[in-house]
Amino acid sequence: MPTIQPWLYPPGSSIDRVTYTPTLSVHILEYQEEMIDAEGNVYWKTVDSTTFGGTTSVKEFLEQMKDFYESKSCRKDKMI
């Protein structure tokens, strides 16, 4: 059985991201920041989340991921 991967925005590596796991019964976007523990291990910490309706189209959903990221991003001062 294949493993279902979460959807991530922005694609590729970043110091922060928005993630969505399609298998959850509730549609939740999580804004996460990359953290490093005392042993140097990298992990992702959810610092905010939001929900959205089940009738959202894929196009609208992807726009919501981008908008949520841009409103929360710790890099938003570098975005133009």
Tab-separated table of N, CA, C and O in Angstrom:
chain	number	residue	atom	x	y	z
A	1	MET	N	0.840	-1.174	0.000
A	1	MET	CA	0.000	0.000	0.000
A	1	MET	C	0.892	1.245	0.000
A	1	MET	O	1.770	1.370	0.852
A	2	PRO	N	0.667	2.183	-0.933
A	2	PRO	CA	1.503	3.379	-0.995
A	2	PRO	C	1.222	4.321	0.177
A	2	PRO	O	0.114	4.383	0.700
A	3	THR	N	2.256	5.052	0.571
A	3	THR	CA	2.121	6.023	1.644
A	3	THR	C	1.621	7.344	1.068
A	3	THR	O	2.164	7.829	0.074
A	4	ILE	N	0.606	7.912	1.669
A	4	ILE	CA	0.083	9.198	1.215
A	4	ILE	C	0.949	10.297	1.812
A	4	ILE	O	1.119	10.378	3.029
A	5	GLN	N	1.507	11.128	0.948
A	5	GLN	CA	2.381	12.212	1.372
A	5	GLN	C	1.572	13.489	1.571
A	5	GLN	O	0.617	13.750	0.837
A	6	PRO	N	1.952	14.306	2.558
A	6	PRO	CA	1.258	15.582	2.733
A	6	PRO	C	1.567	16.535	1.586
A	6	PRO	O	2.604	16.426	0.932
A	7	TRP	N	0.666	17.454	1.329
A	7	TRP	CA	0.893	18.511	0.356
A	7	TRP	C	1.663	19.607	1.068
A	7	TRP	O	1.334	19.963	2.211
A	8	LEU	N	2.674	20.173	0.425
A	8	LEU	CA	3.503	21.204	1.043
A	8	LEU	C	3.548	22.460	0.176
A	8	LEU	O	3.582	22.368	-1.044
A	9	TYR	N	3.538	23.613	0.820
A	9	TYR	CA	3.754	24.885	0.132
A	9	TYR	C	4.697	25.704	0.989
A	9	TYR	O	4.466	25.821	2.183
A	10	PRO	N	5.739	26.266	0.448
A	10	PRO	CA	6.168	26.184	-0.944
A	10	PRO	C	6.818	24.838	-1.222
A	10	PRO	O	7.311	24.181	-0.305
A	11	PRO	N	6.824	24.429	-2.500
A	11	PRO	CA	7.495	23.177	-2.839
A	11	PRO	C	9.000	23.296	-2.607
A	11	PRO	O	9.564	24.374	-2.721
A	12	GLY	N	9.634	22.203	-2.269
A	12	GLY	CA	11.075	22.237	-2.013
A	12	GLY	C	11.368	22.600	-0.574
A	12	GLY	O	10.478	22.790	0.249
A	13	SER	N	12.633	22.711	-0.267
A	13	SER	CA	13.015	22.984	1.121
A	13	SER	C	12.830	24.451	1.464
A	13	SER	O	12.931	25.325	0.621
A	14	SER	N	12.533	24.712	2.709
A	14	SER	CA	12.288	26.056	3.199
A	14	SER	C	12.452	26.047	4.715
A	14	SER	O	12.509	24.996	5.324
A	15	ILE	N	12.517	27.227	5.318
A	15	ILE	CA	12.588	27.294	6.776
A	15	ILE	C	11.203	27.301	7.403
A	15	ILE	O	11.063	27.186	8.610
A	16	ASP	N	10.192	27.462	6.556
A	16	ASP	CA	8.814	27.382	7.019
A	16	ASP	C	7.967	26.857	5.871
A	16	ASP	O	8.393	26.814	4.731
A	17	ARG	N	6.753	26.401	6.211
A	17	ARG	CA	5.904	25.795	5.190
A	17	ARG	C	4.465	25.717	5.669
A	17	ARG	O	4.179	25.875	6.866
A	18	VAL	N	3.568	25.459	4.728
A	18	VAL	CA	2.191	25.109	5.035
A	18	VAL	C	2.024	23.663	4.592
A	18	VAL	O	2.471	23.272	3.515
A	19	THR	N	1.398	22.867	5.431
A	19	THR	CA	1.212	21.453	5.121
A	19	THR	C	-0.259	21.076	5.238
A	19	THR	O	-0.994	21.635	6.043
A	20	TYR	N	-0.661	20.145	4.391
A	20	TYR	CA	-2.009	19.593	4.398
A	20	TYR	C	-1.896	18.089	4.220
A	20	TYR	O	-1.238	17.620	3.297
A	21	THR	N	-2.528	17.329	5.110
A	21	THR	CA	-2.513	15.873	5.010
A	21	THR	C	-3.877	15.414	4.508
A	21	THR	O	-4.874	15.546	5.230
A	22	PRO	N	-3.962	14.908	3.262
A	22	PRO	CA	-5.252	14.560	2.657
A	22	PRO	C	-6.041	13.475	3.369
A	22	PRO	O	-7.233	13.376	3.160
A	23	THR	N	-5.433	12.666	4.203
A	23	THR	CA	-6.156	11.556	4.832
A	23	THR	C	-6.978	11.973	6.047
A	23	THR	O	-7.786	11.198	6.532
A	24	LEU	N	-6.778	13.177	6.544
A	24	LEU	CA	-7.536	13.611	7.720
A	24	LEU	C	-8.980	13.908	7.332
A	24	LEU	O	-9.255	14.393	6.244
A	25	SER	N	-9.930	13.630	8.239
A	25	SER	CA	-11.338	13.851	7.926
A	25	SER	C	-11.687	15.341	7.888
A	25	SER	O	-12.602	15.747	7.191
A	26	VAL	N	-10.954	16.162	8.615
A	26	VAL	CA	-11.163	17.609	8.611
A	26	VAL	C	-10.072	18.234	7.754
A	26	VAL	O	-8.912	17.839	7.822
A	27	HIS	N	-10.440	19.204	6.917
A	27	HIS	CA	-9.466	19.870	6.054
A	27	HIS	C	-8.747	20.957	6.850
A	27	HIS	O	-9.307	22.011	7.120
A	28	ILE	N	-7.510	20.677	7.245
A	28	ILE	CA	-6.734	21.584	8.084
A	28	ILE	C	-5.427	21.934	7.388
A	28	ILE	O	-4.700	21.045	6.939
A	29	LEU	N	-5.144	23.228	7.310
A	29	LEU	CA	-3.835	23.699	6.870
A	29	LEU	C	-3.039	24.043	8.109
A	29	LEU	O	-3.568	24.689	9.017
A	30	GLU	N	-1.786	23.619	8.163
A	30	GLU	CA	-0.922	23.924	9.297
A	30	GLU	C	0.273	24.737	8.819
A	30	GLU	O	0.945	24.344	7.866
A	31	TYR	N	0.522	25.867	9.481
A	31	TYR	CA	1.732	26.637	9.211
A	31	TYR	C	2.794	26.129	10.175
A	31	TYR	O	2.581	26.086	11.384
A	32	GLN	N	3.946	25.689	9.629
A	32	GLN	CA	5.000	25.086	10.441
A	32	GLN	C	6.322	25.807	10.217
A	32	GLN	O	6.591	26.288	9.125
A	33	GLU	N	7.131	25.853	11.279
A	33	GLU	CA	8.472	26.416	11.190
A	33	GLU	C	9.483	25.318	11.521
A	33	GLU	O	9.239	24.479	12.385
A	34	GLU	N	10.605	25.353	10.811
A	34	GLU	CA	11.667	24.382	11.045
A	34	GLU	C	12.372	24.721	12.360
A	34	GLU	O	12.722	25.872	12.603
A	35	MET	N	12.567	23.727	13.196
A	35	MET	CA	13.225	23.902	14.487
A	35	MET	C	14.379	22.901	14.591
A	35	MET	O	14.394	21.890	13.915
A	36	ILE	N	15.317	23.198	15.469
A	36	ILE	CA	16.442	22.296	15.727
A	36	ILE	C	16.539	22.096	17.234
A	36	ILE	O	16.607	23.076	17.986
A	37	ASP	N	16.542	20.829	17.675
A	37	ASP	CA	16.616	20.566	19.110
A	37	ASP	C	18.070	20.611	19.592
A	37	ASP	O	18.999	20.857	18.824
A	38	ALA	N	18.264	20.385	20.880
A	38	ALA	CA	19.586	20.493	21.500
A	38	ALA	C	20.605	19.502	20.921
A	38	ALA	O	21.800	19.759	20.954
A	39	GLU	N	20.127	18.379	20.377
A	39	GLU	CA	21.027	17.396	19.780
A	39	GLU	C	21.279	17.662	18.301
A	39	GLU	O	21.979	16.897	17.639
A	40	GLY	N	20.689	18.716	17.751
A	40	GLY	CA	20.882	19.050	16.344
A	40	GLY	C	19.899	18.390	15.393
A	40	GLY	O	20.065	18.462	14.177
A	41	ASN	N	18.864	17.752	15.934
A	41	ASN	CA	17.843	17.107	15.097
A	41	ASN	C	16.840	18.139	14.604
A	41	ASN	O	16.356	18.970	15.375
A	42	VAL	N	16.498	18.067	13.330
A	42	VAL	CA	15.541	18.998	12.732
A	42	VAL	C	14.133	18.421	12.867
A	42	VAL	O	13.908	17.232	12.653
A	43	TYR	N	13.176	19.271	13.230
A	43	TYR	CA	11.774	18.876	13.275
A	43	TYR	C	10.921	20.075	12.892
A	43	TYR	O	11.404	21.203	12.825
A	44	TRP	N	9.640	19.832	12.599
A	44	TRP	CA	8.716	20.887	12.209
A	44	TRP	C	7.726	21.132	13.333
A	44	TRP	O	7.106	20.199	13.827
A	45	LYS	N	7.577	22.397	13.716
A	45	LYS	CA	6.657	22.785	14.789
A	45	LYS	C	5.480	23.545	14.179
A	45	LYS	O	5.675	24.533	13.467
A	46	THR	N	4.255	23.072	14.444
A	46	THR	CA	3.066	23.776	13.983
A	46	THR	C	2.843	24.979	14.883
A	46	THR	O	2.734	24.839	16.098
A	47	VAL	N	2.804	26.173	14.278
A	47	VAL	CA	2.622	27.399	15.059
A	47	VAL	C	1.266	28.051	14.808
A	47	VAL	O	0.863	28.941	15.554
A	48	ASP	N	0.545	27.613	13.772
A	48	ASP	CA	-0.800	28.130	13.511
A	48	ASP	C	-1.510	27.150	12.586
A	48	ASP	O	-0.864	26.376	11.872
A	49	SER	N	-2.824	27.184	12.599
A	49	SER	CA	-3.587	26.320	11.701
A	49	SER	C	-4.908	26.989	11.347
A	49	SER	O	-5.352	27.923	12.023
A	50	THR	N	-5.512	26.513	10.275
A	50	THR	CA	-6.815	27.003	9.845
A	50	THR	C	-7.544	25.859	9.152
A	50	THR	O	-6.917	24.891	8.713
A	51	THR	N	-8.850	25.943	9.079
A	51	THR	CA	-9.648	24.927	8.395
A	51	THR	C	-10.323	25.562	7.179
A	51	THR	O	-10.411	26.784	7.073
A	52	PHE	N	-10.806	24.723	6.265
A	52	PHE	CA	-11.534	25.214	5.106
A	52	PHE	C	-12.597	24.205	4.715
A	52	PHE	O	-12.561	23.055	5.131
A	53	GLY	N	-13.549	24.674	3.920
A	53	GLY	CA	-14.694	23.863	3.548
A	53	GLY	C	-14.368	22.707	2.630
A	53	GLY	O	-13.430	22.770	1.830
A	54	GLY	N	-15.167	21.662	2.704
A	54	GLY	CA	-14.965	20.471	1.908
A	54	GLY	C	-15.345	20.632	0.451
A	54	GLY	O	-15.014	19.789	-0.373
A	55	THR	N	-16.038	21.705	0.098
A	55	THR	CA	-16.447	21.911	-1.294
A	55	THR	C	-15.463	22.772	-2.072
A	55	THR	O	-15.725	23.143	-3.206
A	56	THR	N	-14.325	23.073	-1.484
A	56	THR	CA	-13.308	23.891	-2.135
A	56	THR	C	-12.692	23.129	-3.308
A	56	THR	O	-12.336	21.961	-3.176
A	57	SER	N	-12.566	23.798	-4.455
A	57	SER	CA	-11.928	23.160	-5.608
A	57	SER	C	-10.425	23.053	-5.367
A	57	SER	O	-9.875	23.744	-4.505
A	58	VAL	N	-9.746	22.217	-6.147
A	58	VAL	CA	-8.301	22.061	-5.999
A	58	VAL	C	-7.606	23.390	-6.271
A	58	VAL	O	-6.690	23.784	-5.537
A	59	LYS	N	-8.042	24.119	-7.288
A	59	LYS	CA	-7.441	25.415	-7.610
A	59	LYS	C	-7.593	26.386	-6.439
A	59	LYS	O	-6.638	27.040	-6.030
A	60	GLU	N	-8.804	26.472	-5.875
A	60	GLU	CA	-9.037	27.349	-4.722
A	60	GLU	C	-8.209	26.898	-3.520
A	60	GLU	O	-7.660	27.720	-2.790
A	61	PHE	N	-8.139	25.589	-3.334
A	61	PHE	CA	-7.382	25.035	-2.224
A	61	PHE	C	-5.905	25.423	-2.317
A	61	PHE	O	-5.298	25.851	-1.338
A	62	LEU	N	-5.301	25.280	-3.512
A	62	LEU	CA	-3.899	25.644	-3.690
A	62	LEU	C	-3.680	27.135	-3.471
A	62	LEU	O	-2.672	27.548	-2.891
A	63	GLU	N	-4.643	27.957	-3.881
A	63	GLU	CA	-4.561	29.396	-3.625
A	63	GLU	C	-4.638	29.684	-2.129
A	63	GLU	O	-3.939	30.563	-1.618
A	64	GLN	N	-5.478	28.942	-1.402
A	64	GLN	CA	-5.589	29.116	0.043
A	64	GLN	C	-4.292	28.728	0.739
A	64	GLN	O	-3.880	29.386	1.695
A	65	MET	N	-3.640	27.669	0.277
A	65	MET	CA	-2.350	27.268	0.854
A	65	MET	C	-1.334	28.397	0.680
A	65	MET	O	-0.637	28.769	1.617
A	66	LYS	N	-1.273	28.951	-0.538
A	66	LYS	CA	-0.328	30.028	-0.837
A	66	LYS	C	-0.651	31.267	0.005
A	66	LYS	O	0.247	31.862	0.613
A	67	ASP	N	-1.918	31.659	0.064
A	67	ASP	CA	-2.319	32.835	0.837
A	67	ASP	C	-2.018	32.663	2.326
A	67	ASP	O	-1.540	33.585	2.988
A	68	PHE	N	-2.300	31.476	2.860
A	68	PHE	CA	-2.044	31.214	4.277
A	68	PHE	C	-0.549	31.294	4.559
A	68	PHE	O	-0.122	31.886	5.541
A	69	TYR	N	0.259	30.720	3.666
A	69	TYR	CA	1.711	30.784	3.826
A	69	TYR	C	2.184	32.236	3.811
A	69	TYR	O	2.953	32.655	4.668
A	70	GLU	N	1.728	32.999	2.826
A	70	GLU	CA	2.180	34.382	2.704
A	70	GLU	C	1.739	35.247	3.888
A	70	GLU	O	2.443	36.174	4.270
A	71	SER	N	0.616	34.933	4.503
A	71	SER	CA	0.159	35.719	5.654
A	71	SER	C	0.905	35.365	6.942
A	71	SER	O	0.984	36.173	7.857
A	72	LYS	N	1.471	34.155	7.016
A	72	LYS	CA	2.137	33.688	8.238
A	72	LYS	C	3.637	33.601	8.144
A	72	LYS	O	4.316	33.531	9.168
A	73	SER	N	4.187	33.611	6.954
A	73	SER	CA	5.584	33.292	6.749
A	73	SER	C	6.528	34.200	7.523
A	73	SER	O	6.385	35.414	7.541
A	74	CYS	N	7.522	33.565	8.151
A	74	CYS	CA	8.565	34.328	8.844
A	74	CYS	C	9.498	34.966	7.846
A	74	CYS	O	10.372	35.738	8.218
A	75	ARG	N	9.316	34.692	6.549
A	75	ARG	CA	10.121	35.286	5.500
A	75	ARG	C	9.334	36.330	4.712
A	75	ARG	O	9.791	36.800	3.692
A	76	LYS	N	8.153	36.726	5.166
A	76	LYS	CA	7.324	37.601	4.358
A	76	LYS	C	7.950	38.964	4.083
A	76	LYS	O	7.612	39.604	3.105
A	77	ASP	N	8.907	39.397	4.901
A	77	ASP	CA	9.574	40.659	4.627
A	77	ASP	C	10.518	40.544	3.428
A	77	ASP	O	10.911	41.541	2.848
A	78	LYS	N	10.848	39.316	3.016
A	78	LYS	CA	11.750	39.090	1.878
A	78	LYS	C	10.972	38.798	0.598
A	78	LYS	O	11.550	38.682	-0.450
A	79	MET	N	9.652	38.650	0.709
A	79	MET	CA	8.839	38.321	-0.454
A	79	MET	C	8.390	39.595	-1.152
A	79	MET	O	8.048	40.579	-0.505
A	80	ILE	N	8.401	39.575	-2.472
A	80	ILE	CA	7.968	40.748	-3.238
A	80	ILE	C	6.811	40.365	-4.115
A	80	ILE	O	6.712	39.339	-4.645
